[in-house]
Short mmCIF file of C-alpha atoms in Angstrom, two decimals:
data_model
loop_
_atom_site.label_atom_id
_atom_site.label_comp_id
_atom_site.label_asym_id
_atom_site.label_seq_id
_atom_site.Cartn_x
_atom_site.Cartn_y
_atom_site.Cartn_z
CA MET A 265 68.40 121.42 159.37
CA ARG A 266 66.69 117.87 160.73
CA LEU A 267 67.62 116.40 164.25
CA TYR A 268 65.98 113.27 164.51
CA ASP A 269 62.50 113.75 163.21
CA VAL A 270 62.66 117.79 164.18
CA GLU A 271 62.90 120.65 161.11
CA LEU A 272 64.94 123.56 162.38
CA ARG A 273 64.58 126.52 160.49
CA PHE A 274 67.89 128.54 162.50
CA ARG A 275 71.58 126.37 162.76
CA LEU A 276 72.20 127.86 166.19
CA MET A 277 71.45 126.52 169.67
CA LEU A 278 72.33 128.09 172.77
CA GLY A 279 73.08 127.61 176.23
CA THR A 280 71.62 128.73 179.31
CA ALA A 281 73.91 129.22 181.95
CA GLN A 282 75.66 132.17 182.95
CA TYR A 283 73.88 134.68 182.14
CA PRO A 284 73.89 138.16 183.81
CA SER A 285 69.71 138.64 184.37
CA PRO A 286 67.29 136.06 183.03
CA ALA A 287 66.07 139.54 181.08
CA VAL A 288 69.40 139.07 179.46
CA LEU A 289 68.86 135.37 178.50
CA LEU A 290 65.51 136.18 176.62
CA ASP A 291 67.17 139.13 174.53
CA ALA A 292 69.96 136.84 173.28
CA ILE A 293 67.85 134.15 172.36
CA LYS A 294 65.09 136.26 170.05
CA ALA A 295 68.36 138.01 169.05
CA SER A 296 70.24 135.03 168.19
CA ARG A 297 66.68 133.16 166.48
CA SER A 298 67.70 129.55 168.44
CA GLU A 299 65.28 127.43 168.29
CA VAL A 300 66.94 125.24 170.66
CA VAL A 301 67.97 125.74 173.87
CA THR A 302 70.15 123.60 176.35
CA VAL A 303 68.64 123.21 180.03
CA SER A 304 70.68 121.62 182.95
CA LEU A 305 68.65 119.31 185.31
CA ARG A 306 70.67 121.44 188.14
CA ARG A 307 68.75 124.34 187.63
CA GLU A 308 65.52 122.41 188.67
CA ALA A 309 66.92 121.04 192.03
CA GLY A 310 66.90 122.11 195.74
CA GLY A 311 63.90 122.12 197.70
CA SER A 312 62.88 125.62 196.67
CA ARG A 313 61.99 124.17 193.47
CA ALA A 314 63.86 127.86 192.41
CA GLY A 315 64.24 126.60 189.04
CA GLN A 316 60.24 125.94 188.01
CA ALA A 317 60.71 129.71 187.37
CA PHE A 318 63.24 129.33 184.98
CA TRP A 319 61.58 126.68 183.32
CA SER A 320 58.40 128.31 183.18
CA MET A 321 60.28 131.07 181.48
CA ILE A 322 61.94 128.64 178.78
CA ARG A 323 58.40 127.07 177.80
CA ASN A 324 57.09 130.09 177.94
CA LEU A 325 59.15 130.96 174.57
CA GLY A 326 58.20 128.00 172.99
CA LEU A 327 61.89 126.65 172.17
CA ARG A 328 62.63 123.27 171.48
CA VAL A 329 64.77 122.07 175.07
CA LEU A 330 67.52 119.93 174.93
CA PRO A 331 68.08 118.93 178.15
CA ASN A 332 71.75 118.07 179.27
CA THR A 333 73.77 115.80 181.39
CA ALA A 334 76.46 118.29 182.29
CA GLY A 335 78.67 117.57 185.40
CA CYS A 336 78.11 113.96 185.51
CA HIS A 337 81.09 111.69 185.29
CA THR A 338 79.92 108.23 185.02
CA VAL A 339 77.55 106.11 183.20
CA LYS A 340 75.63 105.56 185.64
CA GLU A 341 75.27 109.16 186.98
CA ALA A 342 74.91 110.33 183.16
CA VAL A 343 72.05 108.00 182.98
CA THR A 344 70.06 108.62 185.73
CA THR A 345 70.29 112.19 185.17
CA ALA A 346 68.57 111.74 181.42
CA HIS A 347 66.05 109.84 183.05
CA MET A 348 65.58 112.52 185.68
CA ALA A 349 65.51 115.16 182.78
CA ARG A 350 62.80 113.28 180.28
CA GLU A 351 60.54 113.26 183.68
CA VAL A 352 61.01 117.00 184.37
CA PHE A 353 61.36 118.23 180.67
CA GLY A 354 58.84 115.61 178.67
CA THR A 355 60.97 115.68 175.45
CA PRO A 356 62.97 111.93 174.46
CA TRP A 357 65.94 114.69 173.61
CA ILE A 358 68.90 114.74 176.11
CA LYS A 359 72.78 116.01 175.29
CA LEU A 360 74.80 113.41 176.50
CA GLU A 361 77.89 114.01 178.56
CA VAL A 362 79.85 112.08 180.43
CA ILE A 363 83.30 113.71 181.48
CA GLY A 364 86.43 111.96 181.96
CA ASP A 365 88.69 115.08 182.30
CA HIS A 366 88.30 117.46 185.13
CA ASP A 367 90.99 120.15 184.04
CA THR A 368 90.05 119.69 180.24
CA LEU A 369 86.18 118.66 180.16
CA GLN A 370 87.00 116.10 177.58
CA PRO A 371 84.75 113.29 176.74
CA ASP A 372 85.14 110.23 178.90
CA VAL A 373 84.52 107.99 175.31
CA PHE A 374 84.19 105.27 176.70
CA GLY A 375 81.53 105.51 178.79
CA LEU A 376 80.11 108.24 176.25
CA VAL A 377 79.33 104.89 173.85
CA GLU A 378 78.09 102.99 176.97
CA ALA A 379 75.50 105.20 178.44
CA ALA A 380 74.38 106.38 174.41
CA ARG A 381 73.86 102.53 174.02
CA ILE A 382 71.89 102.25 177.20
CA LEU A 383 70.05 105.39 176.49
CA THR A 384 69.05 105.06 172.84
CA GLU A 385 67.81 101.21 173.68
CA ASP A 386 65.39 103.48 175.99
CA GLY A 387 63.72 105.53 173.34
CA PHE A 388 65.83 108.48 174.20
CA GLU A 389 67.02 110.55 171.03
CA VAL A 390 70.29 111.06 172.00
CA PHE A 391 72.87 113.95 170.64
CA PRO A 392 76.41 112.77 172.59
CA TYR A 393 79.36 115.62 173.59
CA THR A 394 81.65 113.86 171.45
CA THR A 395 85.43 114.37 170.33
CA GLU A 396 86.49 114.41 167.04
CA ASP A 397 87.52 110.73 166.90
CA LEU A 398 86.68 109.26 164.16
CA SER A 399 86.29 105.39 165.91
CA VAL A 400 84.32 107.02 168.78
CA CYS A 401 81.74 108.69 166.71
CA GLY A 402 81.10 105.54 164.39
CA ARG A 403 80.77 103.81 167.76
CA LEU A 404 78.18 105.80 168.70
CA VAL A 405 76.52 105.60 165.69
CA GLU A 406 76.44 102.33 165.97
CA ALA A 407 75.01 102.69 169.34
CA GLY A 408 72.18 104.76 167.77
CA CYS A 409 73.27 108.10 167.23
CA ARG A 410 71.93 110.06 164.85
CA VAL A 411 72.99 113.55 165.86
CA LEU A 412 76.76 114.16 166.83
CA MET A 413 77.93 117.00 168.85
CA PRO A 414 82.06 116.77 168.54
CA TRP A 415 83.98 120.11 170.34
CA GLY A 416 85.89 122.45 168.72
CA ALA A 417 87.90 123.17 171.64
CA PRO A 418 87.92 122.61 175.47
CA ILE A 419 84.20 123.87 177.38
CA GLY A 420 84.11 127.33 177.55
CA SER A 421 87.97 127.83 176.86
CA GLY A 422 86.87 129.99 173.62
CA ARG A 423 89.78 128.72 171.20
CA GLY A 424 87.64 128.22 168.12
CA LEU A 425 88.94 124.94 166.32
CA ASN A 426 91.76 123.22 167.52
CA ASN A 427 91.82 120.62 164.79
CA PRO A 428 90.17 121.66 161.68
CA TYR A 429 91.80 118.93 160.07
CA GLY A 430 90.32 115.71 162.01
CA LEU A 431 86.82 118.38 161.93
CA ARG A 432 87.37 117.66 157.81
CA THR A 433 87.84 114.32 158.59
CA LEU A 434 84.33 113.82 160.26
CA ARG A 435 82.18 115.63 157.71
CA ALA A 436 83.66 113.89 155.39
CA HIS A 437 83.57 110.37 156.96
CA PHE A 438 79.39 111.14 158.05
CA PRO A 439 78.31 112.48 154.81
CA GLU A 440 74.55 111.80 156.20
CA THR A 441 74.75 112.72 159.62
CA PRO A 442 74.03 115.59 161.00
CA LEU A 443 76.83 117.32 162.80
CA ILE A 444 77.12 120.49 165.57
CA VAL A 445 80.20 121.68 166.68
CA ASP A 446 79.76 121.91 170.75
CA ALA A 447 81.88 123.58 173.08
CA GLY A 448 85.16 125.87 172.57
CA LEU A 449 83.78 129.01 170.46
CA GLY A 450 84.65 132.26 171.67
CA ARG A 451 84.35 134.65 167.88
CA PRO A 452 81.34 134.33 165.40
CA SER A 453 84.15 134.24 163.11
CA GLN A 454 85.14 130.53 164.32
CA ALA A 455 81.65 129.78 164.05
CA ALA A 456 81.77 130.75 160.29
CA ALA A 457 83.94 128.29 160.08
CA ALA A 458 83.07 125.19 161.76
CA MET A 459 79.84 126.03 159.22
CA GLU A 460 82.21 126.59 156.51
CA LEU A 461 83.55 122.99 156.78
CA GLY A 462 79.97 122.08 155.83
CA TYR A 463 78.63 121.29 159.20
CA ASP A 464 75.16 121.38 160.62
CA GLY A 465 75.29 123.78 163.51
CA VAL A 466 76.60 125.24 166.13
CA LEU A 467 75.81 125.33 169.55
CA LEU A 468 78.15 127.41 172.40
CA ASN A 469 76.98 129.31 175.65
CA THR A 470 80.07 131.02 177.33
CA ALA A 471 80.72 132.76 174.27
CA VAL A 472 77.66 135.15 174.30
CA ALA A 473 76.47 134.67 178.12
CA LYS A 474 80.03 135.97 178.85
CA ALA A 475 80.33 138.78 176.57
CA GLY A 476 80.08 142.41 177.05
CA ASP A 477 76.93 142.37 175.52
CA PRO A 478 75.72 139.16 175.05
CA VAL A 479 72.23 140.34 173.19
CA ARG A 480 74.55 141.95 170.45
CA MET A 481 77.10 138.63 170.42
CA ALA A 482 74.18 136.86 170.02
CA GLU A 483 73.01 138.64 167.12
CA ALA A 484 76.54 138.19 166.25
CA PHE A 485 76.36 134.80 166.34
CA GLY A 486 73.50 133.68 164.19
CA GLN A 487 74.31 135.84 161.27
CA ALA A 488 77.85 133.78 161.44
CA VAL A 489 76.76 130.74 161.10
CA GLU A 490 74.05 131.66 158.38
CA ALA A 491 76.62 133.38 156.66
CA GLY A 492 79.04 130.05 156.78
CA ARG A 493 76.02 128.32 156.05
CA LEU A 494 75.81 130.18 152.62
CA ALA A 495 79.97 129.95 151.54
CA HIS A 496 79.06 126.29 152.50
CA LEU A 497 76.56 126.01 150.02
CA ALA A 498 78.05 128.68 147.46
CA GLY A 499 81.21 126.47 147.18
CA PRO A 500 83.98 129.05 148.36
CA MET A 501 87.64 129.30 146.41
CA GLU A 502 90.13 126.53 147.22
CA PRO A 503 93.48 128.49 148.24
CA ARG A 504 96.36 129.02 145.91
CA ASP A 505 100.46 129.54 146.05
CA MET A 506 100.27 131.88 143.15
CA ALA A 507 98.31 135.27 142.55
CA ALA A 508 95.86 135.15 139.77
CA PRO A 509 95.05 138.74 138.28
CA SER A 510 90.92 139.65 138.92
CA THR A 511 91.18 141.33 136.28
CA PRO A 512 91.72 140.06 132.26
CA VAL A 513 94.76 141.72 130.91
CA MET A 514 94.28 140.06 126.96
CA GLY A 515 93.30 142.41 124.98
CA MET A 516 94.09 145.44 126.90
CA ALA A 517 95.75 148.24 125.50
CA LEU A 518 99.76 148.65 125.81
CA LEU A 519 100.60 152.27 126.86
CA SER A 520 103.99 153.23 125.49
#
């Protein structure tokens, strides 16, 4: 998988929030084989700079960090947070979130496009958290985004793929653009389903962090993403209304 000019071997990306302990987080990342983790700038906040220890821990893993603008509700707030994140984490990558609804955490797609244009013009490599709307995604590509991250369902809901038709249509309209399902997945089978649609990767957090055993769940998601990708490349059979015998009947002996 190539994201901007970076090649990755594995297609699962993990968030780093809400884990029961730093040790569990590290074990989950290793079990998932993720090469990219998302980090909120808010971990660096506070007078004591308590987030420095967390940042050092992530940096020591040798992973690529994808800072995010989680919790931002305006263009100005998201752009400011992105600039701060670039200074702190030393990367042009930014997972851009501009939240428009407090209950569903649905993106403000108008603010998202505006912020994406501002940031790409300033040298950022933007990963926009968006809906599966074709026109919005088209505007994001026009704004300079070379990766799209449509949601599967509302953040943290675990509902899976609310609109498989929309996601499949999006894949067909942007065949050359890396597409990563971001948010709403709760089970490994849902991640596999996203990959079977032809998506390039999956980003998730809550489904692993809040599992009874986050390490095992991380491993399960990693395997599901790879299985879904292999199934897509293999070309799954199309569903049909009638049964079709799997054993040939021509030439079989007839018993009376």
